Amino acid sequence: MRRVLALCAVAGIASSVFAVPASAKAGYYVIRWDNTGICQVWNEDLQYKPFQWGVSTYKVVSKPLPTFQEASDVQIKMRADRRCTL
């Protein structure tokens, strides 16, 4: 019984070690729409990219960031610096 419990504990720790690097990858960045100046947080894991048509184009204005909160902080700082309108 103790061996089974110890084996389960080791398996749980090993699986959590492998899960950390996968969740630490960069997944968010800030984009800026050229026609409006609005900045938006975008998730790289989405299956599609933002839809561009006509004058509605965007540029990536931040480096990839690991969390939504960090990307949101960058967006807020850009608004404070008046590099984004919203």
XYZ file of N, CA, C and O in Angstrom:
344
model
N 0.835 -1.201 0.000
C 0.000 0.000 0.000
C 0.874 1.257 0.000
O 0.577 2.205 -0.707
N 1.928 1.246 0.796
C 2.802 2.419 0.848
C 3.523 2.623 -0.475
O 3.759 3.747 -0.892
N 3.877 1.526 -1.138
C 4.566 1.641 -2.423
C 3.641 2.264 -3.472
O 4.068 3.074 -4.281
N 2.395 1.881 -3.453
C 1.433 2.445 -4.403
C 1.266 3.936 -4.145
O 1.254 4.746 -5.073
N 1.157 4.312 -2.877
C 1.009 5.720 -2.525
C 2.252 6.511 -2.938
O 2.142 7.610 -3.499
N 3.420 5.948 -2.688
C 4.664 6.621 -3.070
C 4.766 6.744 -4.588
O 5.194 7.779 -5.113
N 4.372 5.705 -5.316
C 4.410 5.739 -6.767
C 3.465 6.805 -7.314
O 3.805 7.543 -8.238
N 2.289 6.921 -6.726
C 1.333 7.956 -7.146
C 1.886 9.357 -6.869
O 1.716 10.271 -7.683
N 2.529 9.533 -5.734
C 3.102 10.833 -5.393
C 4.205 11.211 -6.372
O 4.269 12.348 -6.849
N 5.067 10.257 -6.701
C 6.153 10.521 -7.650
C 5.582 10.838 -9.032
O 6.041 11.752 -9.713
N 4.567 10.111 -9.447
C 3.945 10.363 -10.745
C 3.310 11.748 -10.791
O 3.397 12.461 -11.797
N 2.669 12.160 -9.712
C 2.053 13.488 -9.661
C 3.077 14.600 -9.730
O 2.893 15.591 -10.441
N 4.176 14.443 -9.015
C 5.238 15.457 -9.040
C 5.876 15.514 -10.425
O 6.116 16.595 -10.959
N 6.124 14.356 -11.019
C 6.737 14.322 -12.348
C 5.837 14.980 -13.386
O 6.303 15.722 -14.251
N 4.543 14.742 -13.321
C 3.639 15.346 -14.304
C 3.548 16.857 -14.124
O 3.419 17.593 -15.102
N 3.641 17.351 -12.897
C 3.593 18.795 -12.691
C 4.872 19.470 -13.172
O 4.843 20.606 -13.631
N 5.988 18.781 -13.097
C 7.248 19.338 -13.596
C 7.187 19.509 -15.101
O 7.651 20.497 -15.647
N 6.588 18.538 -15.799
C 6.480 18.639 -17.245
C 5.438 19.665 -17.672
O 5.508 20.204 -18.756
N 4.485 19.960 -16.840
C 3.430 20.916 -17.190
C 3.901 22.356 -17.079
O 3.395 23.223 -17.775
N 4.870 22.657 -16.241
C 5.315 24.030 -16.026
C 5.903 24.653 -17.285
O 5.509 25.744 -17.659
N 6.837 24.002 -17.997
C 7.374 24.655 -19.190
C 6.324 24.918 -20.265
O 6.390 25.911 -20.962
N 5.345 24.081 -20.393
C 4.314 24.296 -21.401
C 3.489 25.538 -21.084
O 3.093 26.268 -21.975
N 3.214 25.793 -19.824
C 2.410 26.958 -19.469
C 3.242 28.231 -19.406
O 2.700 29.310 -19.337
N 4.571 28.125 -19.421
C 5.435 29.292 -19.324
C 5.736 29.915 -20.684
O 6.442 30.894 -20.765
N 5.222 29.365 -21.759
C 5.517 29.906 -23.074
C 4.785 31.230 -23.281
O 3.765 31.500 -22.662
N 5.332 32.039 -24.153
C 4.717 33.321 -24.442
C 3.454 33.100 -25.255
O 3.455 32.386 -26.243
N 2.367 33.685 -24.831
C 1.107 33.452 -25.516
C 0.324 34.697 -25.843
O -0.695 34.622 -26.509
N 0.754 35.858 -25.390
C -0.014 37.083 -25.588
C 0.880 38.179 -26.133
O 2.074 38.222 -25.845
N 0.287 39.064 -26.915
C 0.988 40.261 -27.351
C -0.032 41.358 -27.588
O -1.231 41.104 -27.608
N 0.463 42.580 -27.733
C -0.412 43.734 -27.945
C -0.340 44.110 -29.419
O 0.747 44.212 -29.984
N -1.506 44.290 -30.024
C -1.572 44.766 -31.403
C -2.199 46.157 -31.405
O -2.949 46.511 -30.505
N -1.852 46.958 -32.428
C -2.404 48.304 -32.566
C -3.044 48.416 -33.943
O -2.404 48.163 -34.960
N -4.329 48.769 -33.959
C -5.055 48.937 -35.217
C -4.673 50.286 -35.813
O -4.759 51.326 -35.156
N -4.238 50.278 -37.085
C -3.739 51.485 -37.739
C -4.816 52.540 -37.971
O -4.557 53.729 -37.838
N -6.029 52.122 -38.324
C -7.061 53.103 -38.671
C -7.676 53.793 -37.460
O -8.187 54.891 -37.569
N -7.629 53.174 -36.282
C -8.249 53.774 -35.091
C -7.251 54.092 -33.984
O -7.551 54.896 -33.115
N -6.104 53.434 -33.985
C -5.132 53.629 -32.918
C -5.444 52.833 -31.665
O -4.780 52.976 -30.646
N -6.458 51.988 -31.727
C -6.842 51.177 -30.569
C -5.856 50.029 -30.403
O -5.497 49.359 -31.376
N -5.420 49.791 -29.181
C -4.545 48.661 -28.874
C -5.373 47.546 -28.242
O -6.316 47.813 -27.502
N -4.992 46.333 -28.547
C -5.757 45.173 -28.106
C -4.788 44.064 -27.719
O -3.761 43.873 -28.365
N -5.109 43.333 -26.661
C -4.332 42.157 -26.284
C -4.804 40.997 -27.148
O -6.003 40.779 -27.302
N -3.850 40.264 -27.731
C -4.193 39.144 -28.593
C -3.496 37.888 -28.110
O -2.350 37.940 -27.679
N -4.181 36.776 -28.203
C -3.664 35.483 -27.758
C -3.117 34.722 -28.962
O -3.845 34.486 -29.925
N -1.850 34.307 -28.914
C -1.240 33.567 -30.021
C -1.842 32.179 -30.199
O -1.715 31.584 -31.263
N -2.473 31.638 -29.175
C -3.007 30.283 -29.254
C -4.317 30.186 -30.037
O -4.780 29.090 -30.320
N -4.915 31.308 -30.385
C -6.154 31.268 -31.150
C -5.888 30.691 -32.534
O -4.809 30.864 -33.101
N -6.859 30.021 -33.096
C -6.703 29.362 -34.383
C -6.667 30.362 -35.548
O -6.268 30.023 -36.644
N -7.093 31.568 -35.325
C -7.158 32.557 -36.390
C -6.460 33.842 -35.954
O -6.236 34.079 -34.781
N -6.095 34.653 -36.909
C -5.489 35.956 -36.660
C -6.580 37.019 -36.757
O -7.642 36.782 -37.327
N -6.325 38.226 -36.238
C -7.324 39.291 -36.379
C -7.632 39.551 -37.857
O -6.739 39.532 -38.700
N -8.899 39.754 -38.157
C -9.344 39.953 -39.534
C -8.967 41.352 -40.006
O -9.316 42.345 -39.370
N -8.226 41.432 -41.119
C -7.838 42.717 -41.698
C -8.569 42.902 -43.022
O -8.625 41.988 -43.832
N -9.106 44.093 -43.222
C -9.753 44.393 -44.501
C -9.672 45.886 -44.755
O -9.810 46.691 -43.833
N -9.402 46.248 -45.988
C -9.307 47.659 -46.360
C -8.275 48.402 -45.549
O -7.122 48.012 -45.480
N -8.715 49.475 -44.900
C -7.803 50.293 -44.099
C -7.665 49.763 -42.673
O -6.917 50.305 -41.882
N -8.392 48.719 -42.356
C -8.354 48.145 -41.009
C -7.234 47.109 -40.923
O -7.448 45.922 -41.092
N -6.026 47.594 -40.676
C -4.864 46.713 -40.529
C -4.273 46.919 -39.152
O -4.534 47.924 -38.483
N -3.472 45.981 -38.728
C -2.862 46.083 -37.402
C -1.382 45.772 -37.474
O -0.891 45.192 -38.447
N -0.667 46.187 -36.423
C 0.744 45.873 -36.255
C 0.934 45.337 -34.844
O 0.276 45.793 -33.907
N 1.839 44.399 -34.691
C 2.205 43.907 -33.365
C 3.145 44.935 -32.763
O 4.162 45.292 -33.356
N 2.803 45.446 -31.573
C 3.577 46.531 -30.965
C 4.233 46.133 -29.642
O 4.731 46.985 -28.921
N 4.228 44.846 -29.325
C 4.898 44.386 -28.110
C 5.606 43.077 -28.384
O 5.320 42.402 -29.376
N 6.505 42.746 -27.507
C 7.123 41.423 -27.592
C 6.133 40.403 -27.038
O 5.201 40.771 -26.315
N 6.283 39.130 -27.357
C 5.391 38.115 -26.789
C 5.517 38.071 -25.261
O 6.618 38.157 -24.720
N 4.391 37.969 -24.594
C 4.349 37.975 -23.129
C 3.679 36.699 -22.633
O 2.761 36.183 -23.266
N 4.110 36.181 -21.476
C 3.598 34.889 -21.012
C 2.183 34.907 -20.447
O 1.503 33.900 -20.466
N 1.715 36.047 -19.937
C 0.389 36.074 -19.316
C -0.447 37.231 -19.862
O 0.087 38.231 -20.342
N -1.762 37.060 -19.746
C -2.679 38.119 -20.155
C -2.455 39.369 -19.314
O -2.504 40.489 -19.829
N -2.202 39.195 -18.033
C -2.010 40.339 -17.133
C -0.820 41.193 -17.567
O -0.901 42.419 -17.578
N 0.290 40.547 -17.929
C 1.462 41.302 -18.380
C 1.160 42.049 -19.679
O 1.564 43.202 -19.843
N 0.451 41.408 -20.602
C 0.082 42.072 -21.849
C -0.872 43.233 -21.583
O -0.753 44.297 -22.194
N -1.781 43.056 -20.664
C -2.704 44.124 -20.306
C -1.964 45.301 -19.674
O -2.284 46.460 -19.957
N -0.964 45.017 -18.862
C -0.157 46.088 -18.268
C 0.578 46.890 -19.338
O 0.673 48.120 -19.258
N 1.106 46.197 -20.353
C 1.775 46.881 -21.464
C 0.773 47.756 -22.211
O 1.065 48.901 -22.552
N -0.416 47.235 -22.442
C -1.456 48.001 -23.134
C -1.816 49.258 -22.340
O -1.931 50.347 -22.901
N -1.977 49.139 -21.059
C -2.320 50.288 -20.209
C -1.201 51.326 -20.222
O -1.449 52.526 -20.297
N 0.046 50.871 -20.183
C 1.184 51.792 -20.237
C 1.226 52.518 -21.578
O 1.498 53.720 -21.627
N 0.925 51.815 -22.658
C 0.900 52.461 -23.970
C -0.208 53.504 -24.058
O -0.024 54.548 -24.679
N -1.342 53.231 -23.418
C -2.418 54.239 -23.379
C -1.981 55.452 -22.584
O -2.253 56.596 -22.971
N -1.281 55.230 -21.470
C -0.805 56.338 -20.648
C 0.218 57.176 -21.410
O 0.280 58.401 -21.244
N 1.032 56.519 -22.255
C 2.037 57.217 -23.066
C 1.433 57.814 -24.341
O 2.142 58.364 -25.161
N 0.113 57.663 -24.507
C -0.651 58.160 -25.658
C -0.181 57.549 -26.984
O -0.220 58.191 -28.031
N 0.252 56.280 -26.930
C 0.567 55.552 -28.147
C -0.630 54.749 -28.610
O -0.612 54.189 -29.696
N -1.662 54.671 -27.764
C -2.910 54.008 -28.088
C -4.062 54.923 -27.691
O -3.952 55.658 -26.711
N -5.162 54.840 -28.434
C -6.294 55.702 -28.109
C -7.246 55.046 -27.116
O -7.951 55.722 -26.401
N -7.253 53.716 -27.071
C -8.148 53.028 -26.161
C -7.511 51.750 -25.691
O -6.813 51.083 -26.375
